[in-house]
Coordinates of C-alpha atoms in Angstrom, one line a residue:
X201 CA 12.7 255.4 128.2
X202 CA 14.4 253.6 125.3
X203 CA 18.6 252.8 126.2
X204 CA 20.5 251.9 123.4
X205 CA 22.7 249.5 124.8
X206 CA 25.7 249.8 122.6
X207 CA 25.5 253.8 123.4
X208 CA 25.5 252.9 126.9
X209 CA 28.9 251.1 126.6
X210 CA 30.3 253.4 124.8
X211 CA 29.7 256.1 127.5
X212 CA 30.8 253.5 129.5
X213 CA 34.2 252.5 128.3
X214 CA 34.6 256.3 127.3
X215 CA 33.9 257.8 130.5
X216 CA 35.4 256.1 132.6
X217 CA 38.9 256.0 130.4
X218 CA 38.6 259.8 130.9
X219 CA 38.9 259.4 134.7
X220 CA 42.1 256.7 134.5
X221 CA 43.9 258.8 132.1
X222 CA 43.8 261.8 134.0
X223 CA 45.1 259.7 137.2
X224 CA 48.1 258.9 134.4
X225 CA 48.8 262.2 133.1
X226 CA 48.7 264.1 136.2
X227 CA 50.7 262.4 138.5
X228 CA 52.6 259.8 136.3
X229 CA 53.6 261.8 133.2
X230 CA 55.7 265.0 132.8
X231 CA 52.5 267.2 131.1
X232 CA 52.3 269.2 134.4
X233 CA 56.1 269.7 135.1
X234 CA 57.4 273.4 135.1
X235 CA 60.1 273.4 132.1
X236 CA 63.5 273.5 133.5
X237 CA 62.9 271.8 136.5
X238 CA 61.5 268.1 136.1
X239 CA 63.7 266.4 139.0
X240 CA 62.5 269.0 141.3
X241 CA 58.7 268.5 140.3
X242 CA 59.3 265.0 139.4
X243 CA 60.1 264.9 143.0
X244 CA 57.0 267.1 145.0
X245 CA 55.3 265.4 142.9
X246 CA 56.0 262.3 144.2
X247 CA 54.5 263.6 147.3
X248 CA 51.5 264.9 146.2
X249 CA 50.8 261.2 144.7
X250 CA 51.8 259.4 148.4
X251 CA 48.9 261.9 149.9
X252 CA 46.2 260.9 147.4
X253 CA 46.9 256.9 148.1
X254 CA 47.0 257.8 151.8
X255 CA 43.6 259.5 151.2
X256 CA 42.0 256.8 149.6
X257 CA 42.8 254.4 152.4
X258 CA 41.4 257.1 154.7
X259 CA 38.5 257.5 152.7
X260 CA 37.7 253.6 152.5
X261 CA 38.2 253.7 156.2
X262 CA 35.3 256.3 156.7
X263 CA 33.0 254.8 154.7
X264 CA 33.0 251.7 156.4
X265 CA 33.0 253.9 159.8
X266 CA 30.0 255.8 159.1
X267 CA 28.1 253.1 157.2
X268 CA 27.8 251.3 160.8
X269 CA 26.0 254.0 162.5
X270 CA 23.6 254.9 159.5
X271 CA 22.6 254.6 155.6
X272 CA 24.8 256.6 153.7
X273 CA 23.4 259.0 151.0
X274 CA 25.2 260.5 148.2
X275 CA 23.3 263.6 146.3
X276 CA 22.8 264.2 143.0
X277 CA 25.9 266.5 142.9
X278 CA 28.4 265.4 145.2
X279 CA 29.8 263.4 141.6
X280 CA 29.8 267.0 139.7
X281 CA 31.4 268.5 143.5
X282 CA 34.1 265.9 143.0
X283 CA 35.2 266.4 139.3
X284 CA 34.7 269.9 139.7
X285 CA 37.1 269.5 142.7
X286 CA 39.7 267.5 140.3
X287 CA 39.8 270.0 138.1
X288 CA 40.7 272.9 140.5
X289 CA 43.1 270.6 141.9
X290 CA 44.9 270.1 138.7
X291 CA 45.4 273.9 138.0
X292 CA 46.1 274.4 141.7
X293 CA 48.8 271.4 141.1
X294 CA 50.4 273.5 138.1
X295 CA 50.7 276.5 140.0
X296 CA 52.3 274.5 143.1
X297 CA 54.6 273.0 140.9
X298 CA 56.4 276.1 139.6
X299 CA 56.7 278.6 142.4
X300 CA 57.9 274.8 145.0
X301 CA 54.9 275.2 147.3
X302 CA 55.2 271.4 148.5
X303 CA 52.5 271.9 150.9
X304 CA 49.7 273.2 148.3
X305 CA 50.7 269.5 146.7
X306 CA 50.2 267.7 149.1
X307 CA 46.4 269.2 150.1
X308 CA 46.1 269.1 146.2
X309 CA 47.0 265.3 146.6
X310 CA 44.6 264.5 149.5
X311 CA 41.6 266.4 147.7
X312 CA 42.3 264.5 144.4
X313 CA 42.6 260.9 146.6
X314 CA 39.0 261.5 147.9
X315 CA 37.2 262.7 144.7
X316 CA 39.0 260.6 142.7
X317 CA 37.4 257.4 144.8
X318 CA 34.0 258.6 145.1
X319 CA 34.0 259.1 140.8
X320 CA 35.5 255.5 140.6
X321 CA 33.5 254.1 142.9
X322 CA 30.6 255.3 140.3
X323 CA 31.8 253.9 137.5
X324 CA 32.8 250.6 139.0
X325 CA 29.0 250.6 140.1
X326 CA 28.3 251.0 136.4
X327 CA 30.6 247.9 135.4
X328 CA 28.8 246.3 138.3
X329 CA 25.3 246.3 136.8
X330 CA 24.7 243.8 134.2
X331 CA 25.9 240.5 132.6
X332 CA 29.0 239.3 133.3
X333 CA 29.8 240.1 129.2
X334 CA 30.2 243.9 130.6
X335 CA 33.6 242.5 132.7
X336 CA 36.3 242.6 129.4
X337 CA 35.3 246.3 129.4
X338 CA 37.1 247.1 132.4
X339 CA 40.3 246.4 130.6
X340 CA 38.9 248.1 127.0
X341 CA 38.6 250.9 129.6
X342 CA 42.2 250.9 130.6
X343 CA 43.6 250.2 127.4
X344 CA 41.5 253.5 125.8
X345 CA 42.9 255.2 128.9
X346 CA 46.5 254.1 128.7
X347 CA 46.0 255.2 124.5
X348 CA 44.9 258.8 125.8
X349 CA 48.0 259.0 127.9
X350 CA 50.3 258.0 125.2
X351 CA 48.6 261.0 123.1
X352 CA 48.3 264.0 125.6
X353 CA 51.9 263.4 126.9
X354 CA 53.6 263.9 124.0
X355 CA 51.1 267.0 122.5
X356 CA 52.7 270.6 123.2
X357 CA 51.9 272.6 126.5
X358 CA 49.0 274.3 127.2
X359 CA 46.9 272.5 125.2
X360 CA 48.1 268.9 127.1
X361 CA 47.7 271.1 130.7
X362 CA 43.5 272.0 129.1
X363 CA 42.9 268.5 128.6
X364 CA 44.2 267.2 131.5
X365 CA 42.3 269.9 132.9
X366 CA 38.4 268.7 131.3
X367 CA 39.3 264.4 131.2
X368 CA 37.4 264.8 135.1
X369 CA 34.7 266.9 134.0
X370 CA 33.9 264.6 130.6
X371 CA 34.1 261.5 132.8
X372 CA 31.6 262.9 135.1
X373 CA 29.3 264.4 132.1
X374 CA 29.4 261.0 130.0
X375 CA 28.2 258.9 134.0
X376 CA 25.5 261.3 134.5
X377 CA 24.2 261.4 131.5
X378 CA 24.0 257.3 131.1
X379 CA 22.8 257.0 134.6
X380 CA 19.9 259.3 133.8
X381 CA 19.1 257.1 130.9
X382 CA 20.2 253.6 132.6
X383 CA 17.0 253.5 134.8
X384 CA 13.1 255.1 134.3
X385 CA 12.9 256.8 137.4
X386 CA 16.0 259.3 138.1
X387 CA 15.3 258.1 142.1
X388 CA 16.9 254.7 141.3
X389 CA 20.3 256.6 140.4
X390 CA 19.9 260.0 142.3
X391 CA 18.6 260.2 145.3
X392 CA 15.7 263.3 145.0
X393 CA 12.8 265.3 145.8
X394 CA 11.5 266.3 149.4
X395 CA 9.5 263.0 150.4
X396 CA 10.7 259.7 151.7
X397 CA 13.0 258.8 148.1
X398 CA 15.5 261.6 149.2
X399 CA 16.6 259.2 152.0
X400 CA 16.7 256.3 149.5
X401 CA 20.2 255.2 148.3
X402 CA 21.0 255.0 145.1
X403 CA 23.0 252.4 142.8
X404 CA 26.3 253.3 144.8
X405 CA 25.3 252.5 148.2
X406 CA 22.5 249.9 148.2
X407 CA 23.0 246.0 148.4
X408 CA 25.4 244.3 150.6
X409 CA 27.1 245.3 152.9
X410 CA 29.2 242.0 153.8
X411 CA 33.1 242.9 153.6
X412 CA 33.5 239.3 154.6
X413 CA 32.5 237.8 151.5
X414 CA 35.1 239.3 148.8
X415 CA 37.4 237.2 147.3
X416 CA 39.5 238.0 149.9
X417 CA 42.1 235.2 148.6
X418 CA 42.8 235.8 144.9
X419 CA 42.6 239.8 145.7
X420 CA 45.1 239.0 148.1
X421 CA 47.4 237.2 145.9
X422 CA 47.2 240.1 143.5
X423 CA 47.6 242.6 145.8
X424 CA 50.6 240.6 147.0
X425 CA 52.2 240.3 143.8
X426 CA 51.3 244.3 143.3
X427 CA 53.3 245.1 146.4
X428 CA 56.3 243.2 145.2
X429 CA 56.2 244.7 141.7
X430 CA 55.5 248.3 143.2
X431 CA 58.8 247.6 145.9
X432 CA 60.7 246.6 142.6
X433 CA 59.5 249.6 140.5
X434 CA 60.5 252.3 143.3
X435 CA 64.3 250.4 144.1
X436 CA 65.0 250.9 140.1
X437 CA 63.5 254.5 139.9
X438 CA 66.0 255.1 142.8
X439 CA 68.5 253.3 141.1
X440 CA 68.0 255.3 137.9
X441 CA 66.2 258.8 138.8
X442 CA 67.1 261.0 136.1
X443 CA 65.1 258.4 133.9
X444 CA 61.8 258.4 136.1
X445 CA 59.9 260.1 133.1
X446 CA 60.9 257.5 130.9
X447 CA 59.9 254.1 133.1
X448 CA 56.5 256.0 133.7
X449 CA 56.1 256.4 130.0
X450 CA 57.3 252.9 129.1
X451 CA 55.5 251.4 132.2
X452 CA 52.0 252.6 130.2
X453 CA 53.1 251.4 126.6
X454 CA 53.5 248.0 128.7
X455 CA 50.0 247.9 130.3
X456 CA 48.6 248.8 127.0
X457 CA 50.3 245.5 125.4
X458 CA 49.1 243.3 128.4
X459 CA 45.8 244.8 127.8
X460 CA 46.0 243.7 124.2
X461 CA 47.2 240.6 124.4
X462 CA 44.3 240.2 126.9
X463 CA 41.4 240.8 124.6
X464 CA 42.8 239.1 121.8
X465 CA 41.1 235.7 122.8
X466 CA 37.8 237.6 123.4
X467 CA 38.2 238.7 119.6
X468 CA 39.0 235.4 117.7
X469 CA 36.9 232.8 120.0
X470 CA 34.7 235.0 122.4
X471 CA 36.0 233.2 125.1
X472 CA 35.5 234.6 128.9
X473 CA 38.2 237.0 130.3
X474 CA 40.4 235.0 132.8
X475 CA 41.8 236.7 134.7
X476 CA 44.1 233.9 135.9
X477 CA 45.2 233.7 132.7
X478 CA 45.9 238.0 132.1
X479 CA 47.8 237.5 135.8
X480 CA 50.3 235.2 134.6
X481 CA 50.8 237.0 131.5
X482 CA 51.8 240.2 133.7
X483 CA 53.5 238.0 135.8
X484 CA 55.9 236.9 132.8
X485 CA 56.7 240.8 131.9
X486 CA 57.9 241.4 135.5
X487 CA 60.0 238.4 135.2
X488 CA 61.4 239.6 131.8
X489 CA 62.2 242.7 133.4
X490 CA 63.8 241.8 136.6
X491 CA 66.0 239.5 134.3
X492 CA 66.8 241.8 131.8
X493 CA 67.9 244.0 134.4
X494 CA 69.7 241.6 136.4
X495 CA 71.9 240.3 132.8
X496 CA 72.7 243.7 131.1
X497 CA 72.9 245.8 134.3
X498 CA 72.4 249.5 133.7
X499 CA 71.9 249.2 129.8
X500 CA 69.0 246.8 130.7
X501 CA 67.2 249.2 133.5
X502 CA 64.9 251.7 131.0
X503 CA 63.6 248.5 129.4
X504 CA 63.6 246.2 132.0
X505 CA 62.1 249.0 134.5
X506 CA 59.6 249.5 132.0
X507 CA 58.2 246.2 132.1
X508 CA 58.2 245.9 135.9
X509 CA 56.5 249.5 136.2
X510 CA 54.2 248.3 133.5
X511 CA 53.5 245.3 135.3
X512 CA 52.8 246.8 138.5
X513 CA 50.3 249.0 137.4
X514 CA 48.1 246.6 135.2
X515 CA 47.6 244.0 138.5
X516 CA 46.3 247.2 139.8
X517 CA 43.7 246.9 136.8
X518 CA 43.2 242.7 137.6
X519 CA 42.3 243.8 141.5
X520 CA 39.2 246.0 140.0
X521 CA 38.5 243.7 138.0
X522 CA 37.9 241.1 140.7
X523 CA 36.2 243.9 142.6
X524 CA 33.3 243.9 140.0
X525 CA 33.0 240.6 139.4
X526 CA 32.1 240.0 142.7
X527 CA 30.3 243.0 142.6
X528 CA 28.7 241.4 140.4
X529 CA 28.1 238.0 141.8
X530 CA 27.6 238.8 145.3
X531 CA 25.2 241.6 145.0
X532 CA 27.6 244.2 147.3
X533 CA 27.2 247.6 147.7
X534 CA 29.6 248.9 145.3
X535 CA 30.5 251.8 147.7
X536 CA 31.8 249.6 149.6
X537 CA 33.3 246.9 147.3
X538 CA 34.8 249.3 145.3
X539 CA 35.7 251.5 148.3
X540 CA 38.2 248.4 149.7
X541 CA 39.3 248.1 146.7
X542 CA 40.4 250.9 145.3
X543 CA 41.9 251.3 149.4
X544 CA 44.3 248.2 148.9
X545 CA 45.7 249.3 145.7
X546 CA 46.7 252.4 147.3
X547 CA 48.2 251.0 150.3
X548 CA 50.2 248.4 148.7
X549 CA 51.5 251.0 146.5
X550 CA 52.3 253.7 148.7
X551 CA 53.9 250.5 151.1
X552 CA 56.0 248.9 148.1
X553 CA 57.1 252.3 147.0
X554 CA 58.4 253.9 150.5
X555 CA 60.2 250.2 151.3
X556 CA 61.9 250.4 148.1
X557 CA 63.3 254.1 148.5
X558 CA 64.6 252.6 151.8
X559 CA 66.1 249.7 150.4
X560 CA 68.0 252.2 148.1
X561 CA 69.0 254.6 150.9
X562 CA 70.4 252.1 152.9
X563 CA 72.3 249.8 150.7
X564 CA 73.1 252.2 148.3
X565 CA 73.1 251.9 144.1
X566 CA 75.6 249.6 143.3
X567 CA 75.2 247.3 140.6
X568 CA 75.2 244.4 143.1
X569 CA 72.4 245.6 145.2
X570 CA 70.2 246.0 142.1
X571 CA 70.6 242.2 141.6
X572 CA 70.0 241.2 144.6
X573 CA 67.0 242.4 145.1
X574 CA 65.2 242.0 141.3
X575 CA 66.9 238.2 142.0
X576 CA 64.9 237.6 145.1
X577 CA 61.6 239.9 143.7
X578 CA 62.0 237.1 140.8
X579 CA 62.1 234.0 142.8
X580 CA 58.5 235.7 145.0
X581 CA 56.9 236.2 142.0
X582 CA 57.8 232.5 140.7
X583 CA 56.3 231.1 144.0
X584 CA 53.8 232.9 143.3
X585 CA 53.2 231.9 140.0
X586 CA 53.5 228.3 140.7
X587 CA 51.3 228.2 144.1
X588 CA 48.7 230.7 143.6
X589 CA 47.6 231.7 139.8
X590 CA 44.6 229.8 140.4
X591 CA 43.6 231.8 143.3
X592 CA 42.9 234.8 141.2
X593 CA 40.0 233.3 138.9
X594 CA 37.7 234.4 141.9
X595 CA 35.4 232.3 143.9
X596 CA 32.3 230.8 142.2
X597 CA 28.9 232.3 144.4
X598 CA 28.3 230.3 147.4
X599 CA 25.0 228.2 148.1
X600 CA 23.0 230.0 150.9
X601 CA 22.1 228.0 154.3
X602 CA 18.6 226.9 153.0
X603 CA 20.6 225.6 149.6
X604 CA 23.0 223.5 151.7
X605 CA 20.2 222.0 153.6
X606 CA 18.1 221.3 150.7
X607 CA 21.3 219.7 149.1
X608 CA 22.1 217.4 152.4
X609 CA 18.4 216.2 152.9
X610 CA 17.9 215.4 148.9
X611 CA 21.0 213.8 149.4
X612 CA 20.0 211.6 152.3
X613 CA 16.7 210.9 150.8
X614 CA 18.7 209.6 147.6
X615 CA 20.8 207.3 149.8
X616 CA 17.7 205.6 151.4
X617 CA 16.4 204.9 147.9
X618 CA 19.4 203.9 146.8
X619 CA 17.8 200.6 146.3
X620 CA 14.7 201.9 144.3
X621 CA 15.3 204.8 141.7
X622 CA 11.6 205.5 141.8
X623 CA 11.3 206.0 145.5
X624 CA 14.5 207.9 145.8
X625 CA 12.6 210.1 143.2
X626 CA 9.7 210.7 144.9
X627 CA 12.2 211.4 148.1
X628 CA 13.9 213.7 146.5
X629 CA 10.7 215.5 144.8
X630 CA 8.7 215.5 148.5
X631 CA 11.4 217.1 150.3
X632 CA 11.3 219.6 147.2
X633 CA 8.1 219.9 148.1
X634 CA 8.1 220.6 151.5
X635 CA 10.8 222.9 151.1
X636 CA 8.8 225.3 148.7
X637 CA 5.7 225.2 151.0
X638 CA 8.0 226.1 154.1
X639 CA 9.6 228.7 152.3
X640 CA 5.6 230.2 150.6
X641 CA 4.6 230.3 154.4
X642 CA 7.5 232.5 155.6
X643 CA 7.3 234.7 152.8
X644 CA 3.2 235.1 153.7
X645 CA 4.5 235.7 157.2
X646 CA 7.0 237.8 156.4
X647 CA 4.0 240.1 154.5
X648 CA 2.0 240.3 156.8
X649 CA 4.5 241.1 159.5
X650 CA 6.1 244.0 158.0
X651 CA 4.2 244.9 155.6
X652 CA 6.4 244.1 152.1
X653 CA 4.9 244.4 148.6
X654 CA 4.5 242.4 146.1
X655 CA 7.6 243.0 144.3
X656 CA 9.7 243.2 147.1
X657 CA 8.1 239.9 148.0
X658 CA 9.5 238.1 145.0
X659 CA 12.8 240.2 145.5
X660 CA 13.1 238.5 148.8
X661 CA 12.0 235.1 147.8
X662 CA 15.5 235.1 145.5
X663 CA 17.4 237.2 148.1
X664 CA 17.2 233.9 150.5
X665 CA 17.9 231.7 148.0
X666 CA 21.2 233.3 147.7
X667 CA 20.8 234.8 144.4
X668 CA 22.7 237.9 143.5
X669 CA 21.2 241.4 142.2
X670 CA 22.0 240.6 138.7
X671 CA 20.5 237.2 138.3
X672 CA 17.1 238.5 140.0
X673 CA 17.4 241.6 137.7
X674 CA 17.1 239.1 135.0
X675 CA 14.3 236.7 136.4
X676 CA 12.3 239.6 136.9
X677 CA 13.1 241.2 134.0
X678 CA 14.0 244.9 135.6
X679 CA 17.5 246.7 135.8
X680 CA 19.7 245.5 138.7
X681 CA 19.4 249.3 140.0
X682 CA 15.7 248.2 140.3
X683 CA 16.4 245.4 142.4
X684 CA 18.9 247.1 144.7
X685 CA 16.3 249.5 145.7
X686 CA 14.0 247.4 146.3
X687 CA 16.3 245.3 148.4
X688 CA 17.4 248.5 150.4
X689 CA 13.4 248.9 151.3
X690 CA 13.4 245.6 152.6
X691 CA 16.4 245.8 154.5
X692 CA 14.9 248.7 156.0
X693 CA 11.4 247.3 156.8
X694 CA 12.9 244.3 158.5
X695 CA 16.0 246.2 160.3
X696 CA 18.2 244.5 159.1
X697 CA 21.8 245.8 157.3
X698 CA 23.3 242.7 156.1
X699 CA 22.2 239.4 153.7
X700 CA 23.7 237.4 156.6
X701 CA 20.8 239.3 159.1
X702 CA 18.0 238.5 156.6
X703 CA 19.0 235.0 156.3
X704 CA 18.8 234.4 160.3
X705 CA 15.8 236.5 160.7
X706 CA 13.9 234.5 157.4
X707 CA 14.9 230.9 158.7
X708 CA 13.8 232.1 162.3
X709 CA 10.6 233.0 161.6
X710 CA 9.0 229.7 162.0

């Protein structure tokens, strides 16, 4: 089956926008308030939103729960179940929100937090597959989303409350349809049919499962910095309440001019997207902010709370961007990658936002204690800045065990024929050698041991080089959903669960 790849990207960018944008628009935007009463629903609201962070934790939590006691499986429509779900929610949420029922919000906002992970979870697995060229589509993604927001918020009600309504079932109708026409066989996206491919993961849930190798350090400085803009956001929203519609508001026109400014060196020089680069830029519009608030006190706070709110949210957009990248790189499951993600986002924000209110309730909302606080959330974020913007350009891929020991013997060898460049040539070209005849007999072991194919065979011969999903995809010229179900079927003819497993069991097998 022919895939036009620029139609794929579109769906891509497109559907997934849908998804964001209704995140925006029904918890962060005034579209669903009852007229006559935003405070009030601005504020059970606010609740609803807490639960559906809390949820995702929860649901990051399970996943890694159940995934050590068995393969996890997700069916063909458990991605329809959950934007079907969405939907309901969101009319459920209307209907909450005028007659005060702060309860139905809240189960609203747990139901939403779930489905809401599984569907981006999908199409973070979608960013996942490919060249790293797919990467500045993350933020196209955002900035399409943060465009839709700025539309629907200002159109007339119901029709704003009716699109709201369809943005989660046109996410989940663009992903199916491209990931029936990403891959030849439906099995590779969906798991199907009554034999032994119903049990097979698909896209979502196979490759690593390794936790320990994110980029545990530069999505920890962003999550850091995340925390501290979040904390900032919630002590000026309590310093200025009545205006909470507006910061949301300018808080997206912000994250759609970081998003720009972003993507404007992809345009003129094609350069790569750094994201160390994107991170200081945000970095600088909190500062502006928290200084612009700090020097015109109260006059300052809708612009200045703008840029911190705005600020706040697009790290959020930097931490899934990491996430795919090392999706990417790494060869993890995305369920799980994206899972963790998505989790930290929502803790840190739920965190910053809850210290913040108590920061307001129990100093107060004087002037003085406003500059306190954006004067020492400046000098964090220019720590920050200075010690670790490097952190978040995300670690290059590692060399596996057998690499590093290739590396160090070749390296020995070189040393001993330091005094002859031919003989520290052939050294070098022996052990190479050796090396490739050591690692031909495992593999012939390994087939006749358990029984692998061919294909899965050459899978494997990458897999314990350390190579990720993508770059076998390409050697072997197949899609990267190809490759993780093959990988899955030799996971689960050796018994193993994790790269780290294979690796001992390959260089064991003498």
């Amino acid at each position: 089956m022919a895939v036009c790849p620029l139609r794929s990207l579109a769906k891509t960018v497109v559907g997934s926008s849908l998804l964001w944008a209704w995140g925006f628009l029904c918890y962060l935007s005034p579209v669903l308030f009852p007229s006559g009463g935003a405070v009030s629903a601005s504020t059970g609201l606010e609740y609803g939103f807490f639960a559906s962070q809390a949820a995702v934790v929860v649901f990051a939590v399970a996943v890694i729960a159940v995934s050590r006691r068995r393969a996890l499986v997700l069916g063909r429509w458990a991605f329809f179940g959950a934007a079907a779900l969405i939907a309901l929610t969101t009319v459920a949420l209307v209907a909450a929100l005028r007659i005060g029922a702060l309860g139905v919000v809240v189960c609203c906002g747990i139901v939403d937090g779930i489905c809401v992970s599984l569907m981006g979870v999908a199409w973070g697995a979608r960013y996942s597959l490919g060249s790293h060229t797919i990467r500045p589509l993350v933020v196209v993604s955002f900035l399409l989303a943060y465009l839709v927001y700025l539309v629907v918020a200002h159109m007339p009600q119901p029709w704003s409350a009716f699109i709201v309504l369809m943005l989660p079932i046109g996410s989940w109708a663009l992903w199916a349809n491209d990931a029936a026409a990403r891959h030849e066989l439906s099995s590779e996206v969906f798991p199907a049919g009554d034999d032994g491919a119903s049990s097979m993961p698909g896209e979502l849930t196979a490759g690593s499962w390794e936790a320990k190798v994110l980029p545990w350090r530069p999505i920890g400085v962003l999550v850091a910095a995340a925390f501290i803009g979040n904390l900032m956001a919630s002590v000026i929203m309590g310093w200025a309440y009545d205006a909470v519609d507006s910061l949301f508001y300018g808080g997206v026109v912000v994250c759609a001019c970081i998003a720009t400014m972003s993507l404007v060196p992809l345009a003129t020089d094609r350069n790569v997207l750094s994201v160390g680069s994107v991170y200081r830029i945000t970095l600088t519009f909190t500062a502006v902010g928290l200084v612009a608030i700090m020097v015109f006190d109260g006059a300052g706070v809708p612009v200045g709370g703008a840029l911190v709110q705005g600020s706040a949210f697009f790290l959020q957009v930097l931490v899934f961007l990491i996430i795919t990248q090392s999706t990417q790189e790494q060869g993890l499951s995305p369920l799980l990658a994206f899972s963790v993600g998505q989790a930290l986002i929502s803790a840190v924000v739920v965190l910053g936002n809850v210290l913040g209110k108590q920061v307001y309730a129990l100093f107060g909302s004087g002037g003085f204690v406003l500059d306190v606080v954006c004067g020492c959330g400046l000098l964090a974020l220019f720590f920050m800045l200075v010690a670790r913007a490097s952190s978040t350009e995300g670690r290059p891929v590692g060399h596996d065990a057998a690499g590093r020991a290739f590396s160090v013997v070749a390296q020995g060898a070189k040393e001993q024929g330091a005094g002859s460049g031919d003989d520290a040539a052939r050294a070098v070209g022996s052990v190479a050698d050796a090396s490739e005849a050591l690692m031909q007999q495992r593999l012939d072991r390994f087939v006749e041991t358990y029984g692998l194919t061919k294909r899965e065979v050459e899978v494997l011969r990458y897999l314990v080089r350390g190579r990720s999903l993508p770059y076998i995809a390409d050697v072997l010229f197949v899609t990267t959903g190809t490759v993780k179900t093959h990988t899955v079927h030799i996971y689960r003819k050796l018994e193993v669960n994790a790269r780290q497993e294979l690796l001992d069991l390959f260089e064991g097998k003498q």
